[in-house]
Amino acid sequence: MNNMTDIIEQYIKQLFLEAKDDYITLKRSNVAEKFDCVPSQLNYVIKTRFTPEHGFIIESKRGGGGFIRITKITLQSDDYIDYLIETIEQVEAKEIDYIKILKILKNEKYIDYFDYEVMNNSLSILQKNTFDTLQLLDDIDILTTKKIKLTMDKNSKEMLLQFLTNIKYSKEKK
């Protein structure tokens, strides 16, 4: 049996399949009542499963006439890659969920399984080597440890940005 977040996610995805536009509008209270859950459960689903990285933009208005509008970003255009690049450039490296972004790129057919594995393994090796280095340095102070981790995060971010740029330009050549 699926948990409530999975059920609500599937319900919202089904609404998109039935919608004639690229957006749907929900009332928190109606969805909460339909699934006999609290409105915060819906908020959790939206914040974790309908993010820009997943290809959605959220618009929300609270109060009596409040609503949640979820708009699906058209993933077939280069605009999505541009959007990802711009978004990633603006956030701190430690806040980026690299694996989630790679999975979306694979699922939306921007990259194939091979490209996914190469990039995923590259990022994993970078992390592993960084943590192995930290373990070798027994007498390292906390500030130096933070600097090394920050460097790893920055390198991971730069790798992802370069990867996205390569995807963008390879799509333009086709």
PDB file of C-alpha atoms in Angstrom, residues 3-132:
ATOM      1  CA  ASN A   3       1.711   6.074   1.781  1.00  0.00           C
ATOM      2  CA  MET A   4      -0.365   9.255   1.775  1.00  0.00           C
ATOM      3  CA  THR A   5       2.301  11.392   0.079  1.00  0.00           C
ATOM      4  CA  ASP A   6       2.522   8.919  -2.819  1.00  0.00           C
ATOM      5  CA  ILE A   7      -1.271   8.843  -3.131  1.00  0.00           C
ATOM      6  CA  ILE A   8      -1.546  12.638  -3.204  1.00  0.00           C
ATOM      7  CA  GLU A   9       1.316  12.861  -5.710  1.00  0.00           C
ATOM      8  CA  GLN A  10      -0.433  10.374  -8.012  1.00  0.00           C
ATOM      9  CA  TYR A  11      -3.701  12.291  -7.664  1.00  0.00           C
ATOM     10  CA  ILE A  12      -2.021  15.549  -8.730  1.00  0.00           C
ATOM     11  CA  LYS A  13      -0.272  13.834 -11.638  1.00  0.00           C
ATOM     12  CA  GLN A  14      -3.626  12.389 -12.721  1.00  0.00           C
ATOM     13  CA  LEU A  15      -5.121  15.891 -12.637  1.00  0.00           C
ATOM     14  CA  PHE A  16      -2.373  17.003 -15.034  1.00  0.00           C
ATOM     15  CA  LEU A  17      -3.206  14.137 -17.393  1.00  0.00           C
ATOM     16  CA  GLU A  18      -6.846  15.235 -17.422  1.00  0.00           C
ATOM     17  CA  ALA A  19      -6.111  18.984 -17.677  1.00  0.00           C
ATOM     18  CA  LYS A  20      -6.288  20.761 -21.012  1.00  0.00           C
ATOM     19  CA  ASP A  21      -3.803  23.419 -19.869  1.00  0.00           C
ATOM     20  CA  ASP A  22      -0.272  23.119 -18.514  1.00  0.00           C
ATOM     21  CA  TYR A  23      -1.442  24.075 -15.028  1.00  0.00           C
ATOM     22  CA  ILE A  24      -3.908  22.935 -12.383  1.00  0.00           C
ATOM     23  CA  THR A  25      -5.434  24.856  -9.503  1.00  0.00           C
ATOM     24  CA  LEU A  26      -6.136  23.219  -6.143  1.00  0.00           C
ATOM     25  CA  LYS A  27      -7.735  24.278  -2.882  1.00  0.00           C
ATOM     26  CA  ARG A  28      -5.787  22.898   0.063  1.00  0.00           C
ATOM     27  CA  SER A  29      -8.920  22.247   2.102  1.00  0.00           C
ATOM     28  CA  ASN A  30     -10.628  20.314  -0.726  1.00  0.00           C
ATOM     29  CA  VAL A  31      -7.646  18.012  -1.262  1.00  0.00           C
ATOM     30  CA  ALA A  32      -7.190  17.534   2.492  1.00  0.00           C
ATOM     31  CA  GLU A  33     -10.867  16.634   2.823  1.00  0.00           C
ATOM     32  CA  LYS A  34     -10.746  14.247  -0.158  1.00  0.00           C
ATOM     33  CA  PHE A  35      -7.858  12.286   1.373  1.00  0.00           C
ATOM     34  CA  ASP A  36      -8.804  12.805   5.016  1.00  0.00           C
ATOM     35  CA  CYS A  37      -5.483  14.434   5.842  1.00  0.00           C
ATOM     36  CA  VAL A  38      -4.262  17.792   7.094  1.00  0.00           C
ATOM     37  CA  PRO A  39      -3.484  20.564   4.571  1.00  0.00           C
ATOM     38  CA  SER A  40       0.171  20.500   5.620  1.00  0.00           C
ATOM     39  CA  GLN A  41       0.394  17.005   4.088  1.00  0.00           C
ATOM     40  CA  LEU A  42      -0.458  18.550   0.713  1.00  0.00           C
ATOM     41  CA  ASN A  43       2.119  21.289   1.324  1.00  0.00           C
ATOM     42  CA  TYR A  44       4.757  18.629   1.970  1.00  0.00           C
ATOM     43  CA  VAL A  45       3.936  16.783  -1.266  1.00  0.00           C
ATOM     44  CA  ILE A  46       4.101  19.979  -3.290  1.00  0.00           C
ATOM     45  CA  LYS A  47       7.347  21.190  -1.692  1.00  0.00           C
ATOM     46  CA  THR A  48       9.105  17.863  -2.243  1.00  0.00           C
ATOM     47  CA  ARG A  49       7.608  16.413  -5.434  1.00  0.00           C
ATOM     48  CA  PHE A  50       6.519  19.393  -7.531  1.00  0.00           C
ATOM     49  CA  THR A  51       9.622  21.553  -7.377  1.00  0.00           C
ATOM     50  CA  PRO A  52      11.273  23.478 -10.215  1.00  0.00           C
ATOM     51  CA  GLU A  53      13.849  20.677 -10.417  1.00  0.00           C
ATOM     52  CA  HIS A  54      10.951  18.320 -11.145  1.00  0.00           C
ATOM     53  CA  GLY A  55       9.662  20.675 -13.821  1.00  0.00           C
ATOM     54  CA  PHE A  56       6.982  22.608 -11.924  1.00  0.00           C
ATOM     55  CA  ILE A  57       6.378  26.165 -10.758  1.00  0.00           C
ATOM     56  CA  ILE A  58       4.185  26.734  -7.707  1.00  0.00           C
ATOM     57  CA  GLU A  59       1.990  29.765  -7.123  1.00  0.00           C
ATOM     58  CA  SER A  60       0.144  29.967  -3.835  1.00  0.00           C
ATOM     59  CA  LYS A  61      -2.393  32.249  -2.180  1.00  0.00           C
ATOM     60  CA  ARG A  62      -3.473  31.633   1.397  1.00  0.00           C
ATOM     61  CA  GLY A  63      -6.742  32.528   3.041  1.00  0.00           C
ATOM     62  CA  GLY A  64     -10.429  31.920   2.379  1.00  0.00           C
ATOM     63  CA  GLY A  65     -10.158  32.238  -1.397  1.00  0.00           C
ATOM     64  CA  GLY A  66      -6.715  30.706  -1.364  1.00  0.00           C
ATOM     65  CA  PHE A  67      -5.425  28.283  -3.935  1.00  0.00           C
ATOM     66  CA  ILE A  68      -2.346  26.461  -5.141  1.00  0.00           C
ATOM     67  CA  ARG A  69      -1.586  26.669  -8.850  1.00  0.00           C
ATOM     68  CA  ILE A  70       0.926  24.153 -10.141  1.00  0.00           C
ATOM     69  CA  THR A  71       2.304  24.870 -13.603  1.00  0.00           C
ATOM     70  CA  LYS A  72       4.230  22.246 -15.539  1.00  0.00           C
ATOM     71  CA  ILE A  73       7.307  23.632 -17.243  1.00  0.00           C
ATOM     72  CA  THR A  74       7.570  22.446 -20.828  1.00  0.00           C
ATOM     73  CA  LEU A  75      10.560  20.137 -20.635  1.00  0.00           C
ATOM     74  CA  GLN A  76      10.930  19.670 -24.377  1.00  0.00           C
ATOM     75  CA  SER A  77      12.426  23.130 -24.791  1.00  0.00           C
ATOM     76  CA  ASP A  78      15.906  24.413 -24.062  1.00  0.00           C
ATOM     77  CA  ASP A  79      14.244  26.860 -21.687  1.00  0.00           C
ATOM     78  CA  TYR A  80      14.252  24.159 -19.010  1.00  0.00           C
ATOM     79  CA  ILE A  81      18.017  23.653 -19.258  1.00  0.00           C
ATOM     80  CA  ASP A  82      18.483  27.439 -19.148  1.00  0.00           C
ATOM     81  CA  TYR A  83      16.174  27.568 -16.141  1.00  0.00           C
ATOM     82  CA  LEU A  84      18.178  24.870 -14.350  1.00  0.00           C
ATOM     83  CA  ILE A  85      21.474  26.615 -15.089  1.00  0.00           C
ATOM     84  CA  GLU A  86      20.184  29.965 -13.819  1.00  0.00           C
ATOM     85  CA  THR A  87      18.654  28.394 -10.711  1.00  0.00           C
ATOM     86  CA  ILE A  88      21.766  26.383  -9.834  1.00  0.00           C
ATOM     87  CA  GLU A  89      24.000  29.425 -10.313  1.00  0.00           C
ATOM     88  CA  GLN A  90      21.951  31.285  -7.686  1.00  0.00           C
ATOM     89  CA  VAL A  91      21.888  28.683  -4.911  1.00  0.00           C
ATOM     90  CA  GLU A  92      24.592  27.549  -2.544  1.00  0.00           C
ATOM     91  CA  ALA A  93      26.382  24.431  -3.716  1.00  0.00           C
ATOM     92  CA  LYS A  94      25.533  22.447  -0.571  1.00  0.00           C
ATOM     93  CA  GLU A  95      21.784  22.937  -1.249  1.00  0.00           C
ATOM     94  CA  ILE A  96      21.791  21.236  -4.658  1.00  0.00           C
ATOM     95  CA  ASP A  97      20.317  17.743  -4.930  1.00  0.00           C
ATOM     96  CA  TYR A  98      22.504  16.477  -7.769  1.00  0.00           C
ATOM     97  CA  ILE A  99      21.016  13.010  -7.971  1.00  0.00           C
ATOM     98  CA  LYS A 100      17.459  14.351  -8.196  1.00  0.00           C
ATOM     99  CA  ILE A 101      18.441  16.671 -11.060  1.00  0.00           C
ATOM    100  CA  LEU A 102      20.234  13.869 -12.911  1.00  0.00           C
ATOM    101  CA  LYS A 103      17.232  11.539 -12.509  1.00  0.00           C
ATOM    102  CA  ILE A 104      14.886  14.180 -13.915  1.00  0.00           C
ATOM    103  CA  LEU A 105      17.207  14.786 -16.867  1.00  0.00           C
ATOM    104  CA  LYS A 106      17.257  11.036 -17.533  1.00  0.00           C
ATOM    105  CA  ASN A 107      13.509  10.564 -17.073  1.00  0.00           C
ATOM    106  CA  GLU A 108      12.748  13.490 -19.394  1.00  0.00           C
ATOM    107  CA  LYS A 109      15.193  12.068 -21.969  1.00  0.00           C
ATOM    108  CA  TYR A 110      17.665  14.949 -21.893  1.00  0.00           C
ATOM    109  CA  ILE A 111      20.339  12.369 -21.142  1.00  0.00           C
ATOM    110  CA  ASP A 112      20.492   8.628 -21.555  1.00  0.00           C
ATOM    111  CA  TYR A 113      21.308   6.044 -18.906  1.00  0.00           C
ATOM    112  CA  PHE A 114      25.008   6.065 -19.815  1.00  0.00           C
ATOM    113  CA  ASP A 115      25.322   9.846 -19.340  1.00  0.00           C
ATOM    114  CA  TYR A 116      23.400   9.584 -16.086  1.00  0.00           C
ATOM    115  CA  GLU A 117      25.756   6.906 -14.771  1.00  0.00           C
ATOM    116  CA  VAL A 118      28.909   8.751 -15.867  1.00  0.00           C
ATOM    117  CA  MET A 119      27.875  11.974 -14.137  1.00  0.00           C
ATOM    118  CA  ASN A 120      26.467  10.242 -11.067  1.00  0.00           C
ATOM    119  CA  ASN A 121      29.642   8.162 -10.666  1.00  0.00           C
ATOM    120  CA  SER A 122      31.859  11.211 -11.194  1.00  0.00           C
ATOM    121  CA  LEU A 123      30.080  13.135  -8.447  1.00  0.00           C
ATOM    122  CA  SER A 124      30.161  10.086  -6.157  1.00  0.00           C
ATOM    123  CA  ILE A 125      33.898   9.615  -6.699  1.00  0.00           C
ATOM    124  CA  LEU A 126      34.532  13.293  -5.950  1.00  0.00           C
ATOM    125  CA  GLN A 127      32.615  12.972  -2.678  1.00  0.00           C
ATOM    126  CA  LYS A 128      34.255   9.682  -1.719  1.00  0.00           C
ATOM    127  CA  ASN A 129      37.753  10.997  -2.408  1.00  0.00           C
ATOM    128  CA  THR A 130      37.057  14.117  -0.380  1.00  0.00           C
ATOM    129  CA  PHE A 131      35.803  12.131   2.602  1.00  0.00           C
ATOM    130  CA  ASP A 132      38.683   9.640   2.302  1.00  0.00           C
TER     131      ASP A 132
END
